[in-house]
Amino acid sequence: MPRAPRPGRPSVTIGDVARVAGVSRATASRALNDSPLVTEDTKEKVRDAVRETGFVMNAQGRALAVGRAESVAILVTEPLDELFQDPTYASILRGITEGLAETPTLPILLQASSDAEHRRALRHFERHTVDAVIDISPYVGGDMLEALKGGTLPVVLCGQLEGQPYEGIFASVFADDVRGARLAGARMAERGRRRVAVINGPLDNPAAADRLVGYRQALDGIFDDDLSVSTGWDSSSGFDAMRRLLEAHPDIDGLLAGSDRIAVGAIAALELAGRSVPRDVSVIGFDDHAVAATSTPPLTTVRQPMRDEGRIAAELALAMVDGEPPRTVVLEMELIERASV
């Protein structure tokens, strides 16, 4: 029997472990990666060989052994200030980290909003320094997706693109914005509001475009294009838009806001104009961020399962790394009733 290398020696390799365990190098690698293709008896032999040889696998060695970098890039093509201002991203990121928490895979935040950052990110992708990419803002930086389309890395999109141009190529997970907006619009109609304003996010964002479709469907017969505006997602945008709408249409009795932050800003403008919520104007937000429950009055809103979206994105990425085909997962929305309607 060959003599085992002395414990702790830096020359010890996975080949030494395989030889001592009496298995192939590939089997030793799979055993160290806890592959289901290897029996428990064989895994125990490999573990015994690791202890006998003193083998220590560093990050680089492990990556070579298992054929993986054990990291996933979380691609952000929005500017960083938007990333940190919008709680939607924080919820998705939390879900991704939770989805990877019980695995060896690390999430790596990769900013790519400028041309130079795009080029740097693509260089890393070409070198396979990560195992997969989760794009949390796929509606920005379409050239990045086109470049990834021609590569071999598994890609998951958090969000829906118009026409789903990458269906079957990339995995995707998103909530049904049309249905969510219909829930909000139907509740507004049930309340008896007939002069309903819509303050939505930028319509080049597919989520905002889908929400507008849902609002139109739910307010069929009373939807007024003159009462519908597109703006930023933040509260100051909501405040300014509401103030302009009230100046032109003082008879507004309802507001459907494309985000909770828009709704909070709009409520401030309504109060400044002497309009009471919900006595004079009913308001429904979107997302169900923490600000919805703490606003005055507490905000009725559409709950978007963002943590679930992030968690499922992580699961889809890991499944594709393991050789599974890309899938599309559509999540449901829920109307959360509070005091603003």
CSV table of C-alpha atoms in Angstrom, one decimal:
chain,number,residue,atom,x,y,z
A,1,MET,CA,0.0,0.0,0.0
A,2,PRO,CA,1.4,3.4,-0.9
A,3,ARG,CA,2.6,5.5,2.0
A,4,ALA,CA,0.4,8.4,2.9
A,5,PRO,CA,1.9,11.9,2.8
A,6,ARG,CA,2.8,13.4,6.1
A,7,PRO,CA,-0.1,15.4,7.7
A,8,GLY,CA,-0.1,19.1,7.0
A,9,ARG,CA,2.4,19.1,4.2
A,10,PRO,CA,1.6,21.7,1.6
A,11,SER,CA,2.3,19.1,-1.2
A,12,VAL,CA,-0.8,17.1,-0.2
A,13,THR,CA,-3.3,17.2,-3.1
A,14,ILE,CA,-6.7,15.8,-3.8
A,15,GLY,CA,-5.0,13.2,-5.8
A,16,ASP,CA,-3.2,12.0,-2.7
A,17,VAL,CA,-6.6,11.8,-0.9
A,18,ALA,CA,-8.1,9.8,-3.8
A,19,ARG,CA,-5.2,7.4,-3.7
A,20,VAL,CA,-5.4,6.8,0.0
A,21,ALA,CA,-9.2,6.4,-0.2
A,22,GLY,CA,-8.8,4.0,-3.1
A,23,VAL,CA,-11.1,6.0,-5.4
A,24,SER,CA,-10.7,8.1,-8.5
A,25,ARG,CA,-9.8,11.8,-8.2
A,26,ALA,CA,-13.3,12.7,-9.6
A,27,THR,CA,-15.0,10.6,-7.0
A,28,ALA,CA,-12.9,12.2,-4.2
A,29,SER,CA,-13.9,15.6,-5.6
A,30,ARG,CA,-17.6,14.6,-5.6
A,31,ALA,CA,-17.4,13.2,-2.1
A,32,LEU,CA,-15.8,16.4,-0.8
A,33,ASN,CA,-18.6,18.4,-2.4
A,34,ASP,CA,-21.2,16.1,-0.8
A,35,SER,CA,-22.5,14.9,-4.1
A,36,PRO,CA,-25.6,12.7,-4.0
A,37,LEU,CA,-23.9,10.6,-6.7
A,38,VAL,CA,-21.4,9.2,-4.1
A,39,THR,CA,-22.4,6.7,-1.4
A,40,GLU,CA,-22.1,7.4,2.2
A,41,ASP,CA,-19.5,4.6,2.6
A,42,THR,CA,-17.3,6.2,-0.1
A,43,LYS,CA,-17.7,9.7,1.5
A,44,GLU,CA,-16.6,8.3,4.8
A,45,LYS,CA,-13.5,6.7,3.1
A,46,VAL,CA,-12.6,10.0,1.6
A,47,ARG,CA,-13.1,11.8,4.9
A,48,ASP,CA,-10.8,9.3,6.6
A,49,ALA,CA,-8.2,9.9,3.8
A,50,VAL,CA,-8.5,13.7,4.4
A,51,ARG,CA,-7.7,13.2,8.1
A,52,GLU,CA,-4.9,10.7,7.4
A,53,THR,CA,-3.2,13.0,4.8
A,54,GLY,CA,-3.9,16.3,6.6
A,55,PHE,CA,-5.3,17.6,3.3
A,56,VAL,CA,-6.7,21.1,3.6
A,57,MET,CA,-8.6,22.5,0.6
A,58,ASN,CA,-8.3,26.2,0.1
A,59,ALA,CA,-10.9,28.2,-1.9
A,60,GLN,CA,-8.9,28.0,-5.1
A,61,GLY,CA,-8.3,24.3,-4.7
A,62,ARG,CA,-11.9,23.6,-3.9
A,63,ALA,CA,-13.0,25.5,-6.9
A,64,LEU,CA,-10.7,23.3,-9.1
A,65,ALA,CA,-11.8,20.2,-7.4
A,66,VAL,CA,-15.6,20.7,-7.7
A,67,GLY,CA,-15.4,22.7,-10.9
A,68,ARG,CA,-17.1,25.7,-9.3
A,69,ALA,CA,-16.3,29.1,-8.0
A,70,GLU,CA,-18.9,28.7,-5.3
A,71,SER,CA,-20.1,32.3,-5.8
A,72,VAL,CA,-23.1,33.9,-7.5
A,73,ALA,CA,-22.9,37.5,-8.9
A,74,ILE,CA,-25.9,39.7,-8.0
A,75,LEU,CA,-25.8,42.1,-10.9
A,76,VAL,CA,-27.0,45.6,-10.4
A,77,THR,CA,-27.3,47.8,-13.4
A,78,GLU,CA,-29.1,50.7,-11.6
A,79,PRO,CA,-27.0,53.4,-10.0
A,80,LEU,CA,-26.1,52.6,-6.5
A,81,ASP,CA,-28.0,55.5,-5.0
A,82,GLU,CA,-31.2,54.0,-6.4
A,83,LEU,CA,-30.2,50.5,-5.0
A,84,PHE,CA,-29.9,51.9,-1.5
A,85,GLN,CA,-32.9,54.2,-1.6
A,86,ASP,CA,-35.4,51.6,-2.9
A,87,PRO,CA,-36.4,49.0,-0.2
A,88,THR,CA,-37.5,46.7,-3.0
A,89,TYR,CA,-33.8,45.9,-3.7
A,90,ALA,CA,-33.1,45.3,0.0
A,91,SER,CA,-35.9,42.8,0.2
A,92,ILE,CA,-34.8,40.9,-2.9
A,93,LEU,CA,-31.2,40.9,-1.7
A,94,ARG,CA,-32.3,39.6,1.7
A,95,GLY,CA,-34.1,36.8,-0.1
A,96,ILE,CA,-31.1,35.9,-2.2
A,97,THR,CA,-28.8,35.7,0.8
A,98,GLU,CA,-31.3,33.6,2.7
A,99,GLY,CA,-31.6,31.2,-0.3
A,100,LEU,CA,-27.8,30.8,-0.3
A,101,ALA,CA,-27.3,30.7,3.4
A,102,GLU,CA,-27.2,26.9,3.8
A,103,THR,CA,-25.0,26.3,0.8
A,104,PRO,CA,-21.2,26.9,0.2
A,105,THR,CA,-22.1,29.5,-2.4
A,106,LEU,CA,-21.4,33.2,-1.6
A,107,PRO,CA,-23.4,36.1,-3.1
A,108,ILE,CA,-21.2,38.8,-4.6
A,109,LEU,CA,-22.7,42.2,-5.4
A,110,LEU,CA,-21.5,43.4,-8.8
A,111,GLN,CA,-22.2,47.0,-9.9
A,112,ALA,CA,-22.5,47.6,-13.6
A,113,SER,CA,-24.2,50.9,-14.4
A,114,SER,CA,-21.5,52.6,-16.4
A,115,ASP,CA,-19.8,51.4,-19.6
A,116,ALA,CA,-16.5,50.7,-17.8
A,117,GLU,CA,-18.4,48.7,-15.1
A,118,HIS,CA,-20.1,46.7,-17.9
A,119,ARG,CA,-16.8,45.8,-19.5
A,120,ARG,CA,-15.3,44.8,-16.1
A,121,ALA,CA,-18.3,42.6,-15.3
A,122,LEU,CA,-18.2,40.9,-18.7
A,123,ARG,CA,-14.5,40.1,-18.3
A,124,HIS,CA,-15.3,38.4,-15.0
A,125,PHE,CA,-18.2,36.5,-16.6
A,126,GLU,CA,-16.0,35.3,-19.5
A,127,ARG,CA,-13.4,34.0,-17.0
A,128,HIS,CA,-16.2,32.2,-15.0
A,129,THR,CA,-15.1,33.8,-11.7
A,130,VAL,CA,-18.7,33.1,-10.6
A,131,ASP,CA,-21.0,30.2,-11.2
A,132,ALA,CA,-24.2,32.1,-12.1
A,133,VAL,CA,-25.6,35.6,-12.4
A,134,ILE,CA,-28.8,37.0,-10.7
A,135,ASP,CA,-29.8,40.2,-12.4
A,136,ILE,CA,-32.0,42.2,-10.0
A,137,SER,CA,-32.6,45.1,-12.4
A,138,PRO,CA,-32.8,43.4,-15.9
A,139,TYR,CA,-34.9,46.3,-17.4
A,140,VAL,CA,-31.7,48.4,-17.4
A,141,GLY,CA,-28.6,47.7,-19.4
A,142,GLY,CA,-30.0,45.4,-22.1
A,143,ASP,CA,-26.6,45.1,-23.8
A,144,MET,CA,-25.4,43.2,-20.7
A,145,LEU,CA,-28.1,40.7,-21.1
A,146,GLU,CA,-27.3,40.3,-24.8
A,147,ALA,CA,-23.7,39.6,-24.0
A,148,LEU,CA,-24.7,37.1,-21.3
A,149,LYS,CA,-27.1,35.4,-23.8
A,150,GLY,CA,-24.1,34.4,-25.9
A,151,GLY,CA,-22.2,32.9,-22.9
A,152,THR,CA,-22.5,29.8,-20.9
A,153,LEU,CA,-23.2,31.1,-17.4
A,154,PRO,CA,-26.6,30.4,-15.9
A,155,VAL,CA,-28.6,33.7,-15.6
A,156,VAL,CA,-31.7,34.4,-13.5
A,157,LEU,CA,-33.7,37.6,-14.0
A,158,CYS,CA,-35.6,39.1,-11.1
A,159,GLY,CA,-38.4,40.8,-13.0
A,160,GLN,CA,-40.3,40.5,-16.2
A,161,LEU,CA,-39.3,41.9,-19.6
A,162,GLU,CA,-41.8,42.8,-22.2
A,163,GLY,CA,-42.4,39.9,-24.5
A,164,GLN,CA,-40.1,37.7,-22.3
A,165,PRO,CA,-37.3,37.7,-25.0
A,166,TYR,CA,-35.1,35.5,-22.9
A,167,GLU,CA,-37.6,32.8,-22.1
A,168,GLY,CA,-35.9,29.4,-22.3
A,169,ILE,CA,-32.5,31.0,-22.2
A,170,PHE,CA,-32.5,32.6,-18.8
A,171,ALA,CA,-34.5,31.7,-15.7
A,172,SER,CA,-36.8,34.3,-14.3
A,173,VAL,CA,-38.9,35.0,-11.3
A,174,PHE,CA,-41.3,37.9,-10.9
A,175,ALA,CA,-44.7,38.9,-9.3
A,176,ASP,CA,-47.8,39.4,-11.5
A,177,ASP,CA,-47.9,43.2,-11.6
A,178,VAL,CA,-51.0,43.2,-13.8
A,179,ARG,CA,-53.0,41.2,-11.3
A,180,GLY,CA,-51.7,43.2,-8.4
A,181,ALA,CA,-52.8,46.4,-10.0
A,182,ARG,CA,-56.2,44.9,-10.8
A,183,LEU,CA,-56.6,44.1,-7.1
A,184,ALA,CA,-55.9,47.7,-6.2
A,185,GLY,CA,-58.1,49.2,-8.9
A,186,ALA,CA,-61.0,46.9,-8.0
A,187,ARG,CA,-60.9,47.9,-4.4
A,188,MET,CA,-60.9,51.6,-5.4
A,189,ALA,CA,-64.0,51.0,-7.6
A,190,GLU,CA,-65.7,49.1,-4.7
A,191,ARG,CA,-65.1,52.1,-2.5
A,192,GLY,CA,-67.2,54.1,-5.0
A,193,ARG,CA,-64.4,56.4,-6.1
A,194,ARG,CA,-64.9,57.7,-9.7
A,195,ARG,CA,-62.2,60.4,-10.1
A,196,VAL,CA,-59.2,58.1,-9.6
A,197,ALA,CA,-55.7,59.4,-10.3
A,198,VAL,CA,-52.8,57.2,-11.1
A,199,ILE,CA,-49.3,58.1,-10.2
A,200,ASN,CA,-47.0,55.4,-11.5
A,201,GLY,CA,-43.3,54.8,-11.9
A,202,PRO,CA,-41.4,55.3,-15.2
A,203,LEU,CA,-43.1,53.5,-18.0
A,204,ASP,CA,-39.8,52.2,-19.4
A,205,ASN,CA,-39.9,49.9,-16.4
A,206,PRO,CA,-41.9,46.8,-17.3
A,207,ALA,CA,-43.4,46.6,-13.8
A,208,ALA,CA,-44.8,50.1,-14.1
A,209,ALA,CA,-46.1,49.4,-17.6
A,210,ASP,CA,-47.9,46.2,-16.3
A,211,ARG,CA,-49.4,48.1,-13.3
A,212,LEU,CA,-50.8,50.6,-15.7
A,213,VAL,CA,-52.5,47.8,-17.7
A,214,GLY,CA,-54.0,46.4,-14.5
A,215,TYR,CA,-55.3,49.8,-13.3
A,216,ARG,CA,-56.9,50.3,-16.7
A,217,GLN,CA,-58.6,46.9,-16.6
A,218,ALA,CA,-59.9,47.4,-13.1
A,219,LEU,CA,-61.2,50.9,-13.7
A,220,ASP,CA,-62.8,50.1,-17.0
A,221,GLY,CA,-65.2,52.9,-17.9
A,222,ILE,CA,-63.9,55.4,-15.4
A,223,PHE,CA,-60.1,55.4,-16.2
A,224,ASP,CA,-59.1,58.9,-17.2
A,225,ASP,CA,-55.8,59.4,-19.1
A,226,ASP,CA,-55.7,63.0,-17.9
A,227,LEU,CA,-55.5,61.8,-14.3
A,228,SER,CA,-52.6,59.4,-15.0
A,229,VAL,CA,-49.0,60.4,-14.8
A,230,SER,CA,-45.6,58.7,-14.8
A,231,THR,CA,-42.8,59.8,-12.4
A,232,GLY,CA,-40.1,58.5,-10.2
A,233,TRP,CA,-40.7,55.8,-7.5
A,234,ASP,CA,-39.7,58.1,-4.6
A,235,SER,CA,-41.9,60.1,-2.2
A,236,SER,CA,-40.8,63.5,-3.5
A,237,SER,CA,-41.9,62.5,-7.0
A,238,GLY,CA,-45.2,61.4,-5.5
A,239,PHE,CA,-45.6,64.8,-3.7
A,240,ASP,CA,-44.9,66.9,-6.8
A,241,ALA,CA,-47.1,64.8,-9.1
A,242,MET,CA,-50.0,64.9,-6.7
A,243,ARG,CA,-49.7,68.6,-6.3
A,244,ARG,CA,-49.8,69.1,-10.0
A,245,LEU,CA,-52.8,66.8,-10.4
A,246,LEU,CA,-54.8,68.6,-7.7
A,247,GLU,CA,-54.2,72.0,-9.4
A,248,ALA,CA,-55.6,70.7,-12.6
A,249,HIS,CA,-58.2,68.3,-11.2
A,250,PRO,CA,-59.4,69.4,-7.7
A,251,ASP,CA,-62.2,66.8,-7.8
A,252,ILE,CA,-59.9,63.8,-7.5
A,253,ASP,CA,-61.3,61.3,-5.0
A,254,GLY,CA,-58.9,58.4,-5.3
A,255,LEU,CA,-55.3,57.6,-5.9
A,256,LEU,CA,-53.6,54.5,-7.1
A,257,ALA,CA,-49.8,54.8,-6.5
A,258,GLY,CA,-47.2,52.7,-8.3
A,259,SER,CA,-45.2,52.4,-5.1
A,260,ASP,CA,-45.6,53.0,-1.3
A,261,ARG,CA,-43.1,55.8,-1.5
A,262,ILE,CA,-45.1,57.6,-4.2
A,263,ALA,CA,-48.2,57.1,-2.0
A,264,VAL,CA,-46.6,58.6,1.1
A,265,GLY,CA,-45.5,61.7,-0.8
A,266,ALA,CA,-48.9,62.1,-2.4
A,267,ILE,CA,-50.6,61.9,1.0
A,268,ALA,CA,-48.4,64.8,2.2
A,269,ALA,CA,-49.5,66.8,-0.9
A,270,LEU,CA,-53.2,66.0,-0.2
A,271,GLU,CA,-52.9,67.1,3.4
A,272,LEU,CA,-51.2,70.3,2.4
A,273,ALA,CA,-54.2,71.0,0.1
A,274,GLY,CA,-56.6,70.3,2.9
A,275,ARG,CA,-57.8,67.0,1.6
A,276,SER,CA,-58.3,64.2,4.2
A,277,VAL,CA,-57.3,60.6,3.6
A,278,PRO,CA,-59.4,58.5,3.4
A,279,ARG,CA,-62.5,60.8,4.0
A,280,ASP,CA,-62.0,62.9,0.8
A,281,VAL,CA,-59.5,60.8,-1.1
A,282,SER,CA,-58.8,57.1,-0.9
A,283,VAL,CA,-55.2,56.0,-1.5
A,284,ILE,CA,-53.7,52.6,-2.3
A,285,GLY,CA,-50.0,52.0,-2.7
A,286,PHE,CA,-47.9,49.1,-4.0
A,287,ASP,CA,-45.1,46.9,-2.6
A,288,ASP,CA,-46.0,46.8,1.1
A,289,HIS,CA,-42.7,48.2,2.4
A,290,ALA,CA,-42.3,49.1,6.0
A,291,VAL,CA,-43.3,52.7,5.3
A,292,ALA,CA,-46.9,51.5,4.4
A,293,ALA,CA,-47.6,50.3,7.9
A,294,THR,CA,-46.1,53.3,9.6
A,295,SER,CA,-47.6,56.1,7.4
A,296,THR,CA,-50.5,58.3,8.5
A,297,PRO,CA,-53.0,56.8,7.9
A,298,PRO,CA,-51.6,53.3,7.6
A,299,LEU,CA,-51.6,52.5,3.9
A,300,THR,CA,-53.7,50.0,2.1
A,301,THR,CA,-51.3,48.5,-0.5
A,302,VAL,CA,-50.5,45.6,-2.7
A,303,ARG,CA,-48.0,43.2,-1.1
A,304,GLN,CA,-45.3,42.1,-3.5
A,305,PRO,CA,-43.4,38.9,-2.3
A,306,MET,CA,-39.9,40.3,-2.8
A,307,ARG,CA,-38.1,38.2,-0.3
A,308,ASP,CA,-39.6,35.1,-1.9
A,309,GLU,CA,-38.5,36.4,-5.3
A,310,GLY,CA,-34.9,36.7,-4.1
A,311,ARG,CA,-35.0,33.3,-2.4
A,312,ILE,CA,-36.4,31.6,-5.5
A,313,ALA,CA,-33.9,33.4,-7.7
A,314,ALA,CA,-31.1,31.8,-5.6
A,315,GLU,CA,-32.7,28.4,-5.9
A,316,LEU,CA,-33.1,28.8,-9.7
A,317,ALA,CA,-29.5,29.8,-10.1
A,318,LEU,CA,-28.2,26.8,-8.1
A,319,ALA,CA,-30.4,24.4,-10.0
A,320,MET,CA,-29.1,25.7,-13.3
A,321,VAL,CA,-25.5,25.3,-12.0
A,322,ASP,CA,-26.4,21.7,-11.3
A,323,GLY,CA,-27.5,21.3,-14.9
A,324,GLU,CA,-31.3,21.9,-14.8
A,325,PRO,CA,-32.9,23.9,-17.5
A,326,PRO,CA,-34.1,27.6,-17.0
A,327,ARG,CA,-37.6,28.0,-15.5
A,328,THR,CA,-40.0,30.9,-15.1
A,329,VAL,CA,-41.7,31.3,-11.8
A,330,VAL,CA,-44.6,33.8,-11.4
A,331,LEU,CA,-45.6,34.9,-7.9
A,332,GLU,CA,-49.0,36.1,-6.7
A,333,MET,CA,-49.8,39.5,-5.2
A,334,GLU,CA,-52.0,40.2,-2.2
A,335,LEU,CA,-54.0,43.3,-1.3
A,336,ILE,CA,-53.3,44.4,2.3
A,337,GLU,CA,-56.1,46.4,3.8
A,338,ARG,CA,-55.3,49.2,6.2
A,339,ALA,CA,-56.9,52.6,6.8
A,340,SER,CA,-56.2,54.7,3.7
A,341,VAL,CA,-59.3,53.6,1.7
